[in-house]
Amino acid sequence: MKELADAIRIQGKGIGSDIVKVDMFLNHRIDTGLLFRMGENIAKHFAAKDPQIVLTVESSGIALAIAAAHALNDIPVVFAKKARASNQSPNMLEAPVYSFTRKTENVIRVDRAYLPSGARVLIIDDFLANGQAVRGLMSLIYQAGCKTIGVGIAVEKGFQPGGAQLRTENVDLYSLAIVTGIEGSVITLNEGRNE
Ligand code: 5GP
């Protein structure tokens, strides 16, 4: 998606050789026009598969998940939680996820009631690196007896293995921009998919 690729080039920051910071328009301050156009773009790709639920993980996937779900005729968004709370349902499904940015293992949880068995679920996240977050979400969907119909990502880091592995497994992975490298302050990328 050219508009996203331009935003990453102009407003994104490379940190070290492997972290892309997009706080200026996606992860801290949000450019709402761009966000909703990203959601529409993802929705267009997956509409024919008729997803019933969008699943993401808190917190940075939620905004894009809402934009995509709104464009898919206002289907619900469910976001997996990272913290355990005293008022949580006893019927939480759980999956371990190693966090690439925080270098710690989290457990993500979702209430079984919000993933009814048989539902067609679209996964959305802001970044794809090693694929741990997506795999954790796929595990929750599997445990719930639902079906993963695809994965929509804002920024895939093509130099990390998550995307290639998912494609090998024939997962319908749709990334709006693919970063191919970070050198100093220069982020190189291709535009991913733009249907
Ligand atoms: P993975 O689980 O695919 O290794 O990493 C994806 C998760 O880590 C995403 O949910 C995202 O929040 C975070 N992440 C991975 N790489 C980056 C990055 O370069 N920049 C930012 N902002 N988040 C990242």
CSV table of C-alpha atoms and ligand atoms in Angstrom, one decimal:
chain,number,residue,atom,x,y,z
A,1,MET,CA,0.0,0.0,0.0
A,2,LYS,CA,1.8,3.0,-1.3
A,3,GLU,CA,0.4,5.5,1.2
A,4,LEU,CA,1.6,3.3,4.1
A,5,ALA,CA,5.0,2.7,2.5
A,6,ASP,CA,5.5,6.5,2.1
A,7,ALA,CA,4.5,7.1,5.8
A,8,ILE,CA,7.0,4.5,6.9
A,9,ARG,CA,9.7,6.0,4.8
A,10,ILE,CA,9.0,9.6,5.8
A,11,GLN,CA,7.8,9.2,9.4
A,12,GLY,CA,9.1,5.8,10.5
A,13,LYS,CA,12.3,5.4,12.4
A,14,GLY,CA,14.7,2.4,12.3
A,15,ILE,CA,16.1,1.3,15.7
A,16,GLY,CA,19.2,-0.8,15.5
A,17,SER,CA,19.0,-3.3,12.6
A,18,ASP,CA,15.6,-4.8,13.4
A,19,ILE,CA,13.0,-2.5,15.0
A,20,VAL,CA,10.8,-0.2,13.1
A,21,LYS,CA,9.1,2.6,15.1
A,22,VAL,CA,5.9,4.0,13.7
A,23,ASP,CA,4.7,5.9,16.8
A,24,MET,CA,4.1,9.0,14.7
A,25,PHE,CA,1.1,7.5,12.8
A,26,LEU,CA,0.2,4.1,14.0
A,27,ASN,CA,1.5,3.0,17.5
A,28,HIS,CA,1.2,6.1,19.7
A,29,ARG,CA,-0.2,8.9,17.7
A,30,ILE,CA,-2.6,7.6,15.1
A,31,ASP,CA,-3.3,9.0,11.7
A,32,THR,CA,-7.0,8.1,11.5
A,33,GLY,CA,-7.5,8.7,7.8
A,34,LEU,CA,-4.6,6.4,6.9
A,35,LEU,CA,-5.7,3.8,9.6
A,36,PHE,CA,-9.2,3.5,8.1
A,37,ARG,CA,-7.8,3.3,4.5
A,38,MET,CA,-5.5,0.5,5.7
A,39,GLY,CA,-8.5,-1.2,7.3
A,40,GLU,CA,-10.5,-0.9,4.0
A,41,ASN,CA,-7.6,-2.3,2.0
A,42,ILE,CA,-7.3,-5.4,4.3
A,43,ALA,CA,-11.1,-5.8,4.3
A,44,LYS,CA,-11.2,-5.8,0.5
A,45,HIS,CA,-8.7,-8.7,0.3
A,46,PHE,CA,-10.6,-10.9,2.8
A,47,ALA,CA,-14.2,-10.0,2.2
A,48,ALA,CA,-14.8,-13.0,-0.1
A,49,LYS,CA,-13.9,-15.3,2.7
A,50,ASP,CA,-16.7,-13.8,4.8
A,51,PRO,CA,-14.9,-13.5,8.2
A,52,GLN,CA,-17.2,-13.3,11.2
A,53,ILE,CA,-14.8,-12.1,13.8
A,54,VAL,CA,-11.5,-10.1,13.8
A,55,LEU,CA,-9.0,-11.3,16.4
A,56,THR,CA,-6.0,-9.3,17.5
A,57,VAL,CA,-3.8,-8.9,20.6
A,58,GLU,CA,-3.7,-5.8,22.9
A,59,SER,CA,-2.7,-3.2,22.5
A,60,SER,CA,-1.2,-2.1,19.3
A,61,GLY,CA,-3.3,-4.3,17.0
A,62,ILE,CA,-6.6,-3.0,18.2
A,63,ALA,CA,-6.9,0.2,16.2
A,64,LEU,CA,-6.2,-1.6,12.8
A,65,ALA,CA,-8.5,-4.4,13.8
A,66,ILE,CA,-11.3,-2.0,14.4
A,67,ALA,CA,-10.7,-0.3,11.1
A,68,ALA,CA,-10.8,-3.6,9.2
A,69,ALA,CA,-13.8,-5.0,11.1
A,70,HIS,CA,-15.7,-1.8,10.5
A,71,ALA,CA,-15.0,-2.1,6.7
A,72,LEU,CA,-16.2,-5.8,6.9
A,73,ASN,CA,-19.7,-4.7,7.6
A,74,ASP,CA,-19.1,-4.0,11.3
A,75,ILE,CA,-18.2,-7.5,12.5
A,76,PRO,CA,-16.9,-7.7,16.1
A,77,VAL,CA,-13.3,-7.3,17.2
A,78,VAL,CA,-12.0,-9.6,19.9
A,79,PHE,CA,-8.6,-8.7,21.4
A,80,ALA,CA,-6.6,-11.2,23.4
A,81,LYS,CA,-5.4,-9.8,26.8
A,82,LYS,CA,-1.9,-10.0,28.2
A,83,ALA,CA,-2.7,-9.4,31.8
A,84,ARG,CA,-4.7,-11.6,34.2
A,85,ALA,CA,-7.4,-9.8,36.0
A,86,SER,CA,-9.5,-10.9,39.0
A,87,ASN,CA,-12.8,-10.3,37.2
A,88,GLN,CA,-11.8,-12.5,34.2
A,89,SER,CA,-14.0,-15.3,33.2
A,90,PRO,CA,-12.9,-18.8,34.4
A,91,ASN,CA,-13.3,-19.9,30.8
A,92,MET,CA,-10.2,-18.2,29.3
A,93,LEU,CA,-8.3,-19.9,26.5
A,94,GLU,CA,-4.5,-19.3,26.8
A,95,ALA,CA,-1.5,-19.4,24.6
A,96,PRO,CA,2.2,-18.5,25.3
A,97,VAL,CA,3.7,-15.7,23.1
A,98,TYR,CA,7.4,-14.6,23.2
A,99,SER,CA,7.4,-10.9,22.7
A,100,PHE,CA,9.9,-9.7,20.1
A,101,THR,CA,10.0,-6.1,21.3
A,102,ARG,CA,10.0,-6.8,25.1
A,103,LYS,CA,12.1,-10.0,25.0
A,104,THR,CA,9.8,-11.7,27.5
A,105,GLU,CA,7.2,-14.5,27.4
A,106,ASN,CA,3.6,-13.4,27.8
A,107,VAL,CA,0.5,-15.5,28.0
A,108,ILE,CA,-2.3,-14.2,25.9
A,109,ARG,CA,-5.9,-15.0,26.9
A,110,VAL,CA,-9.3,-14.8,25.4
A,111,ASP,CA,-12.7,-15.7,26.8
A,112,ARG,CA,-14.0,-18.8,25.0
A,113,ALA,CA,-17.4,-17.2,24.9
A,114,TYR,CA,-16.2,-14.6,22.4
A,115,LEU,CA,-14.9,-17.3,19.9
A,116,PRO,CA,-17.9,-19.5,19.3
A,117,SER,CA,-17.0,-22.9,17.8
A,118,GLY,CA,-17.1,-22.9,14.0
A,119,ALA,CA,-16.6,-19.2,13.5
A,120,ARG,CA,-14.4,-17.9,10.6
A,121,VAL,CA,-11.8,-15.7,12.2
A,122,LEU,CA,-9.5,-13.1,10.6
A,123,ILE,CA,-6.3,-12.3,12.5
A,124,ILE,CA,-5.0,-8.7,12.4
A,125,ASP,CA,-1.8,-7.2,13.9
A,126,ASP,CA,0.4,-4.2,13.4
A,127,PHE,CA,3.7,-6.0,12.9
A,128,LEU,CA,4.8,-9.4,11.8
A,129,ALA,CA,8.4,-10.4,12.8
A,130,ASN,CA,9.0,-13.9,13.9
A,131,GLY,CA,5.4,-14.8,13.9
A,132,GLN,CA,5.0,-15.6,17.6
A,133,ALA,CA,2.0,-13.3,18.1
A,134,VAL,CA,0.2,-14.6,15.1
A,135,ARG,CA,0.9,-18.2,16.2
A,136,GLY,CA,-0.4,-17.5,19.7
A,137,LEU,CA,-3.6,-16.1,18.1
A,138,MET,CA,-3.9,-19.1,15.8
A,139,SER,CA,-3.6,-21.4,18.8
A,140,LEU,CA,-6.5,-19.6,20.6
A,141,ILE,CA,-8.6,-20.0,17.4
A,142,TYR,CA,-7.7,-23.7,17.1
A,143,GLN,CA,-8.5,-24.3,20.8
A,144,ALA,CA,-11.9,-22.6,20.4
A,145,GLY,CA,-12.8,-24.9,17.5
A,146,CYS,CA,-12.8,-21.9,15.0
A,147,LYS,CA,-11.1,-21.5,11.7
A,148,THR,CA,-8.3,-19.0,10.8
A,149,ILE,CA,-9.3,-17.6,7.4
A,150,GLY,CA,-6.3,-15.4,7.0
A,151,VAL,CA,-3.9,-12.9,8.6
A,152,GLY,CA,-3.8,-9.2,7.8
A,153,ILE,CA,-0.7,-7.2,8.8
A,154,ALA,CA,0.2,-3.6,8.6
A,155,VAL,CA,4.0,-4.0,8.5
A,156,GLU,CA,5.8,-7.3,7.8
A,157,LYS,CA,9.5,-7.4,8.4
A,158,GLY,CA,10.6,-9.5,5.5
A,159,PHE,CA,14.1,-10.1,6.9
A,160,GLN,CA,12.6,-12.0,9.8
A,161,PRO,CA,11.2,-15.5,9.3
A,162,GLY,CA,7.5,-15.2,10.4
A,163,GLY,CA,6.0,-14.3,7.1
A,164,ALA,CA,7.9,-16.8,5.0
A,165,GLN,CA,7.0,-19.6,7.4
A,166,LEU,CA,3.3,-18.8,7.4
A,167,ARG,CA,3.2,-18.6,3.5
A,168,THR,CA,4.9,-22.1,3.4
A,169,GLU,CA,2.0,-23.3,5.4
A,170,ASN,CA,-0.4,-21.8,2.9
A,171,VAL,CA,-1.8,-19.3,5.4
A,172,ASP,CA,-3.5,-16.4,3.5
A,173,LEU,CA,-1.1,-13.7,4.7
A,174,TYR,CA,-1.7,-10.2,3.5
A,175,SER,CA,0.8,-7.5,4.5
A,176,LEU,CA,0.3,-3.9,3.5
A,177,ALA,CA,4.0,-3.1,3.6
A,178,ILE,CA,7.1,-5.2,3.8
A,179,VAL,CA,10.2,-3.8,5.3
A,180,THR,CA,13.3,-5.4,3.7
A,181,GLY,CA,16.0,-3.8,5.8
A,182,ILE,CA,17.0,-1.0,8.2
A,183,GLU,CA,20.4,0.7,7.8
A,184,GLY,CA,21.1,3.6,10.0
A,185,SER,CA,18.1,5.9,9.6
A,186,VAL,CA,17.1,4.4,6.2
A,187,ILE,CA,14.2,1.9,6.1
A,188,THR,CA,14.0,0.0,2.8
A,189,LEU,CA,10.7,-1.6,1.9
A,190,ASN,CA,8.3,-2.7,-0.8
A,191,GLU,CA,4.7,-1.8,-0.9
A,192,GLY,CA,3.4,-5.2,0.0
A,193,ARG,CA,-0.1,-5.8,-1.3
A,194,ASN,CA,-2.4,-3.1,-2.6
A,195,GLU,CA,-5.5,-4.6,-4.1
B,1,5GP,P1,6.4,-11.5,16.3
B,1,5GP,O1,5.5,-12.1,17.3
B,1,5GP,O2,5.9,-11.7,14.8
B,1,5GP,O3,7.8,-11.8,16.4
B,1,5GP,O4,6.3,-9.9,16.5
B,1,5GP,C1,5.1,-9.2,16.3
B,1,5GP,C2,4.7,-8.5,17.5
B,1,5GP,O5,5.8,-7.8,18.1
B,1,5GP,C3,3.7,-7.4,17.1
B,1,5GP,O6,2.5,-7.6,17.9
B,1,5GP,C4,4.3,-6.1,17.4
B,1,5GP,O7,3.6,-5.4,18.5
B,1,5GP,C5,5.7,-6.4,18.0
B,1,5GP,N1,6.8,-6.0,17.0
B,1,5GP,C6,7.6,-6.8,16.3
B,1,5GP,N2,8.5,-6.1,15.6
B,1,5GP,C7,8.2,-4.8,15.8
B,1,5GP,C8,8.8,-3.6,15.3
B,1,5GP,O8,9.8,-3.6,14.5
B,1,5GP,N3,8.2,-2.5,15.7
B,1,5GP,C9,7.1,-2.4,16.5
B,1,5GP,N4,6.6,-1.3,16.8
B,1,5GP,N5,6.5,-3.6,17.0
B,1,5GP,C10,7.1,-4.7,16.7
